[in-house]
Coordinates of C-alpha atoms in Angstrom, one line a residue:
M1 CA -11.9 -16.7 -8.8
P2 CA -9.7 -13.5 -8.9
T3 CA -8.4 -12.1 -5.7
L4 CA -7.8 -8.5 -4.6
L5 CA -5.4 -7.8 -1.7
H6 CA -6.5 -4.6 -0.1
L7 CA -4.4 -2.7 2.5
D8 CA -5.4 0.4 4.4
S9 CA -3.0 2.2 6.7
S10 CA -4.6 5.5 7.6
A11 CA -4.7 6.0 11.3
V12 CA -7.9 8.0 10.7
V13 CA -10.8 5.5 10.3
D14 CA -13.7 7.9 9.8
G15 CA -13.1 10.8 7.3
S16 CA -9.9 9.4 5.7
V17 CA -9.5 10.4 2.1
S18 CA -7.2 7.5 1.3
R19 CA -9.8 5.0 2.7
E20 CA -12.5 6.7 0.7
V21 CA -10.6 6.4 -2.5
T22 CA -9.5 2.8 -1.9
A23 CA -13.1 1.9 -1.2
A24 CA -14.1 3.4 -4.6
Y25 CA -11.5 1.2 -6.3
R26 CA -12.6 -1.9 -4.4
A27 CA -16.3 -1.3 -5.2
A28 CA -15.4 -1.0 -8.9
W29 CA -13.2 -4.1 -8.8
L30 CA -15.9 -6.1 -7.2
A31 CA -18.5 -4.9 -9.7
A32 CA -16.2 -6.4 -12.4
N33 CA -15.7 -9.5 -10.4
P34 CA -18.9 -10.3 -8.5
G35 CA -17.6 -13.6 -7.3
G36 CA -14.1 -12.3 -6.6
T37 CA -12.4 -12.5 -3.3
V38 CA -11.0 -9.5 -1.3
V39 CA -8.3 -10.2 1.3
Y40 CA -8.4 -7.1 3.5
R41 CA -5.9 -5.9 6.1
D42 CA -6.5 -2.7 8.1
L43 CA -2.9 -2.1 9.2
A44 CA -4.0 0.8 11.5
V45 CA -6.8 -1.1 13.3
E46 CA -4.9 -4.5 13.4
P47 CA -1.2 -3.6 12.9
I48 CA 1.4 -6.2 12.1
P49 CA 4.2 -6.1 14.6
H50 CA 7.5 -4.7 13.4
L51 CA 9.9 -7.2 12.0
D52 CA 12.4 -8.3 14.7
G53 CA 15.4 -10.5 14.8
H54 CA 13.4 -13.7 15.1
G55 CA 11.7 -13.0 11.7
V56 CA 14.9 -11.9 10.1
I57 CA 17.1 -14.8 11.1
G58 CA 14.4 -17.4 11.2
A59 CA 13.5 -16.9 7.5
F60 CA 17.0 -18.1 6.5
L61 CA 17.1 -21.2 8.8
P62 CA 15.7 -24.6 8.1
A63 CA 12.4 -25.2 9.9
E64 CA 13.9 -27.8 12.3
A65 CA 16.6 -25.3 13.4
R66 CA 14.2 -22.5 14.4
T67 CA 13.3 -21.6 18.0
A68 CA 9.7 -21.3 18.9
E69 CA 9.9 -17.5 18.6
Q70 CA 11.5 -17.8 15.2
Q71 CA 8.8 -20.2 14.0
A72 CA 6.0 -17.8 15.1
A73 CA 7.8 -14.9 13.3
V74 CA 8.3 -16.9 10.1
A75 CA 4.7 -18.0 10.1
L76 CA 3.6 -14.4 10.0
R77 CA 6.0 -13.6 7.2
E78 CA 4.7 -16.7 5.3
E79 CA 1.1 -15.6 5.8
V80 CA 1.6 -12.1 4.3
M81 CA 3.9 -13.3 1.5
V82 CA 1.3 -15.9 0.4
E83 CA -1.4 -13.2 0.4
L84 CA 0.7 -11.1 -1.9
E85 CA 1.7 -14.0 -4.1
A86 CA -1.9 -15.2 -4.4
A87 CA -3.3 -11.8 -5.3
D88 CA -4.4 -10.9 -8.9
A89 CA -4.3 -7.2 -8.0
V90 CA -3.1 -5.2 -5.0
L91 CA -4.6 -2.0 -3.6
I92 CA -2.7 0.1 -1.0
G93 CA -3.8 3.1 0.9
A94 CA -0.7 5.0 1.8
P95 CA -1.3 8.5 3.3
M96 CA 1.7 10.7 3.9
Y97 CA 2.8 11.0 7.5
N98 CA 5.8 13.2 8.2
F99 CA 6.8 13.0 4.5
T100 CA 6.7 9.2 4.2
I101 CA 4.5 6.2 4.7
P102 CA 2.9 5.1 8.0
S103 CA 5.0 2.8 10.1
T104 CA 2.3 0.2 10.0
L105 CA 2.7 -0.1 6.2
K106 CA 6.4 -0.2 6.5
A107 CA 6.1 -3.1 9.0
W108 CA 4.0 -5.0 6.4
L109 CA 6.6 -4.3 3.7
D110 CA 9.4 -5.5 5.9
H111 CA 7.6 -8.8 6.5
V112 CA 6.7 -9.3 2.8
I113 CA 10.1 -8.5 1.3
L114 CA 12.3 -11.6 1.4
M115 CA 15.3 -11.8 -0.9
G116 CA 15.3 -15.0 -3.0
R117 CA 11.6 -15.2 -2.9
T118 CA 9.4 -12.1 -3.2
A119 CA 12.5 -10.0 -4.0
G120 CA 15.6 -10.6 -6.1
E121 CA 16.1 -11.7 -9.7
T122 CA 12.8 -13.6 -10.0
P123 CA 10.3 -12.1 -7.6
S124 CA 7.4 -14.4 -6.9
A125 CA 4.7 -11.8 -7.4
K126 CA 6.3 -10.2 -10.4
G127 CA 3.9 -8.4 -12.8
T128 CA 1.0 -8.1 -10.3
P129 CA -0.8 -4.8 -10.8
V130 CA -0.7 -2.5 -7.7
T131 CA -2.6 0.7 -7.2
V132 CA -1.3 3.0 -4.4
V133 CA -3.5 5.8 -3.1
A134 CA -0.9 8.2 -1.9
S135 CA -2.9 11.0 -0.2
R136 CA -1.3 14.0 1.4
G137 CA -2.3 17.1 3.3
G138 CA -0.6 19.5 1.0
S139 CA 1.1 19.2 -2.4
Y140 CA 4.5 17.7 -3.1
A141 CA 4.0 17.6 -6.9
P142 CA 6.8 18.6 -9.3
G143 CA 7.2 22.4 -8.9
A144 CA 5.6 22.6 -5.5
P145 CA 7.5 24.4 -2.8
R146 CA 7.9 21.1 -0.9
E147 CA 8.6 18.9 -3.8
E148 CA 11.9 17.7 -2.3
Y149 CA 10.0 16.3 0.7
E150 CA 8.1 13.8 -1.3
F151 CA 9.2 10.4 0.1
V152 CA 6.1 8.3 -0.4
I153 CA 5.9 7.9 -4.2
T154 CA 9.7 8.0 -4.6
Y155 CA 10.1 5.2 -2.0
L156 CA 7.3 3.0 -2.9
E157 CA 7.9 3.1 -6.6
K158 CA 11.5 2.0 -6.2
L159 CA 10.6 -0.7 -3.6
L160 CA 7.5 -2.1 -5.2
T161 CA 8.8 -2.0 -8.7
G162 CA 12.5 -2.4 -8.3
M163 CA 12.5 -5.0 -5.5
L164 CA 9.2 -6.8 -5.9
G165 CA 8.8 -6.5 -9.6
L166 CA 5.2 -5.3 -9.3
E167 CA 3.4 -3.0 -11.9
V168 CA 2.6 0.1 -9.8
D169 CA 0.3 3.0 -10.5
F170 CA -0.4 5.9 -8.1
I171 CA -3.5 7.9 -7.3
V172 CA -2.6 11.1 -5.5
P173 CA -5.3 13.1 -3.7
E174 CA -3.7 16.4 -2.6
F175 CA -4.5 19.2 0.0
T176 CA -6.6 16.8 2.1
L177 CA -6.0 19.1 5.2
A178 CA -7.2 22.3 3.4
A179 CA -10.7 22.3 5.0
S180 CA -9.4 21.9 8.5
V181 CA -6.3 24.1 8.5
P182 CA -7.1 27.8 8.4
A183 CA -3.7 28.6 6.7
M184 CA -4.7 26.4 3.8
A185 CA -8.1 28.0 3.2
D186 CA -7.0 29.1 -0.3
F187 CA -6.7 25.5 -1.3
V188 CA -10.1 24.2 -0.3
G189 CA -11.3 24.3 -3.9
R190 CA -8.3 22.5 -5.1
S191 CA -8.7 19.9 -2.4
A192 CA -12.3 19.2 -3.5
E193 CA -11.1 18.9 -7.1
S194 CA -8.3 16.6 -6.3
R195 CA -10.5 14.3 -4.2
A196 CA -13.1 14.1 -7.0
E197 CA -10.4 13.4 -9.5
A198 CA -9.0 10.7 -7.3
L199 CA -12.3 9.0 -6.7
D200 CA -13.0 9.0 -10.5
L201 CA -9.6 7.6 -11.3
A202 CA -10.0 4.9 -8.6
A203 CA -13.3 3.8 -10.0
R204 CA -12.0 3.7 -13.5
R205 CA -8.8 1.9 -12.4
G206 CA -10.7 -0.6 -10.3
K207 CA -13.0 -1.4 -13.2
E208 CA -10.0 -1.7 -15.6
I209 CA -7.9 -3.9 -13.4
G210 CA -11.0 -5.9 -12.4
A211 CA -11.9 -6.6 -16.0
G212 CA -8.4 -7.6 -16.7
V213 CA -8.4 -10.3 -14.1
A214 CA -12.0 -11.4 -14.5
V215 CA -12.5 -15.0 -15.4

């Protein structure tokens, strides 16, 4: 049966827009694949440790030459790489924190990216469809005053497409802080519209991808 790899990384568990939108995608994907499997990682609630020297060096050593620490670090890298490689579709919640992705998501990426396997000339998960929900408190769209501070889509697009060979689409809910920041009161309406558009797009995208991998 088809498998969806679902990652959330918002530090906010209740009231997170990125989590709400990924949930809409997941529900639509499961509706198209009632017997499908979802592999879920909540990177905020159960974070993956940051990649250290044991994981970097150990990955390029033969198993018999690794220390115990290297073996443990490589085992974690193997676990997350296999999850990516086995997935028929990937869903990532990536809210903007300080103009870029949460460090918990960066840690997952550092473990997953391995030259000569998941990255390089023949990436092992090449062609897998990936949907990224890139929510943000304001707007960093082309023409916005802070357009030049957008380092979520620009970073993930180059990394996921250029290094891992994945087929990436973005859903971008904007102005998520408008209702809670008085200075952004003028954008409350746009926030609601953007959220509704994101939820609709997530449901349609989940159904589309789900139907594409249904067996």
